[in-house]
Amino acid sequence: MSHSSPQQFLGFLLGSTHRRISNGFSRVLRPYDITPEQWSVLLMICDRSGINQKEVAAAAAKDQPTTARIVELLLKKGFIRKSMNPDDRRAFQLYATEEGQALIGNTLELEQKVINTAVAGLNPEQLEELRTMLELIYHNTGNTHQE
């Protein structure tokens, strides 16, 4: 039985690459008291002011309990606020505070630097092709009725 390198398996390579990028981003975010996971949710709330928690979960491809935990952490840190949805009293609308907006403004460039380091050596056409392929893989893996 031959022992193959894990790097030859696409799933391993995708997962390892994601962890390396996430760890790098986590290091540069440390002084801001936010994780990459929290940052991505805060970014979404900044971009879609008034979004509800269910919409955040769907857009971020996270389950409801994980999203609820992240939202609570962002609330405690003062990065977001929530208010009652006038159309649905069970749902809250989420808004970034000035502090949350400033944090995103101060860290967008850091995120871009981490990504630029990761994709160094790829030309614009390769980057677009990579994005297209990853979007297809993402779409394909969302199909839970595979046979």
XYZ file of C-alpha atoms in Angstrom:
147
model
C 0.000 0.000 0.000
C 1.528 3.318 -1.040
C 1.414 6.288 1.297
C 0.491 9.402 -0.588
C 1.213 12.952 0.423
C -1.879 14.658 1.845
C -1.136 17.660 -0.406
C -2.144 15.615 -3.447
C -5.724 15.454 -2.159
C -7.764 18.486 -3.168
C -9.822 18.576 0.051
C -6.676 18.576 2.179
C -5.077 21.282 0.038
C -8.153 23.509 0.138
C -8.520 23.090 3.908
C -4.826 23.665 4.614
C -4.761 26.754 2.398
C -7.831 28.176 4.125
C -6.279 27.581 7.566
C -3.011 29.266 6.569
C -4.797 32.339 5.202
C -7.130 32.462 8.210
C -4.219 32.109 10.660
C -2.335 34.911 8.906
C -5.379 37.161 9.030
C -5.970 36.216 12.670
C -2.434 37.369 13.545
C -2.898 40.812 11.974
C -6.356 41.200 13.577
C -5.171 40.317 17.099
C -4.560 43.964 18.135
C -8.165 44.767 17.150
C -9.709 42.125 19.459
C -11.595 40.385 16.670
C -11.293 37.031 14.887
C -11.561 36.516 11.120
C -14.947 34.837 11.645
C -16.252 37.798 13.670
C -14.675 40.222 11.183
C -16.499 38.673 8.226
C -19.863 38.959 10.009
C -19.118 42.553 11.032
C -18.159 43.372 7.430
C -21.475 41.957 6.234
C -23.404 44.021 8.805
C -21.497 47.153 7.769
C -22.282 46.497 4.106
C -25.928 45.505 4.673
C -27.123 47.761 7.452
C -30.324 46.467 9.018
C -29.719 42.841 8.037
C -31.225 40.272 10.402
C -29.430 37.388 12.047
C -31.064 34.758 9.818
C -29.886 36.636 6.700
C -26.370 36.882 8.169
C -26.316 33.124 8.759
C -27.460 32.371 5.208
C -25.054 34.834 3.564
C -22.115 33.681 5.691
C -23.004 29.993 5.215
C -23.044 29.490 8.992
C -25.576 27.731 11.174
C -27.899 29.724 13.428
C -26.170 28.884 16.756
C -22.740 29.904 15.413
C -24.158 33.120 14.003
C -25.948 33.886 17.271
C -22.688 33.397 19.196
C -20.777 35.718 16.847
C -23.513 38.369 16.984
C -23.499 38.271 20.803
C -19.710 38.692 20.874
C -19.891 41.635 18.468
C -22.606 43.211 20.631
C -20.502 42.772 23.809
C -17.491 44.324 22.094
C -19.589 47.305 21.027
C -19.059 46.742 17.291
C -22.756 46.322 16.483
C -26.162 47.179 17.904
C -29.522 45.585 17.298
C -33.029 46.944 17.161
C -36.460 45.397 16.865
C -37.654 44.813 13.314
C -40.939 46.755 12.968
C -42.248 44.173 10.468
C -41.320 41.070 12.497
C -41.139 41.409 16.270
C -39.244 38.102 16.528
C -36.359 39.375 14.396
C -33.758 41.988 15.203
C -32.076 44.230 12.691
C -28.319 44.552 13.057
C -26.324 47.744 12.585
C -22.623 48.485 12.882
C -21.682 51.078 15.488
C -19.204 53.838 14.677
C -16.559 51.733 16.417
C -17.457 48.710 14.276
C -17.388 50.762 11.074
C -14.023 52.246 12.051
C -12.617 48.790 12.770
C -13.620 47.568 9.311
C -12.217 50.739 7.737
C -8.916 50.211 9.559
C -8.609 46.517 8.708
C -9.814 46.135 5.112
C -6.308 46.910 3.900
C -4.867 44.272 6.253
C -7.203 41.647 4.811
C -6.176 42.641 1.290
C -2.479 42.357 2.188
C -2.988 38.834 3.546
C -4.823 37.824 0.356
C -2.249 39.539 -1.891
C 0.506 37.553 -0.181
C -1.455 34.338 -0.682
C -2.059 34.921 -4.402
C 1.358 36.402 -5.214
C 2.529 35.169 -8.598
C -0.944 34.757 -10.090
C -1.902 37.102 -12.903
C -5.379 38.720 -13.094
C -6.686 36.086 -15.506
C -5.530 33.272 -13.216
C -7.136 34.990 -10.233
C -10.445 35.282 -12.062
C -10.242 31.638 -13.141
C -9.444 30.601 -9.560
C -12.422 32.585 -8.265
C -14.701 30.981 -10.861
C -13.480 27.492 -9.975
C -13.825 28.057 -6.218
C -17.341 29.438 -6.687
C -18.266 26.312 -8.663
C -16.781 24.034 -5.987
C -18.622 26.038 -3.316
C -21.880 25.716 -5.262
C -21.340 21.980 -5.858
C -20.651 21.271 -2.190
C -23.876 23.020 -1.209
C -25.805 20.278 -2.974
C -26.607 17.986 -0.037
C -28.418 15.431 -2.200
C -25.312 13.977 -3.828
C -25.507 10.317 -4.715
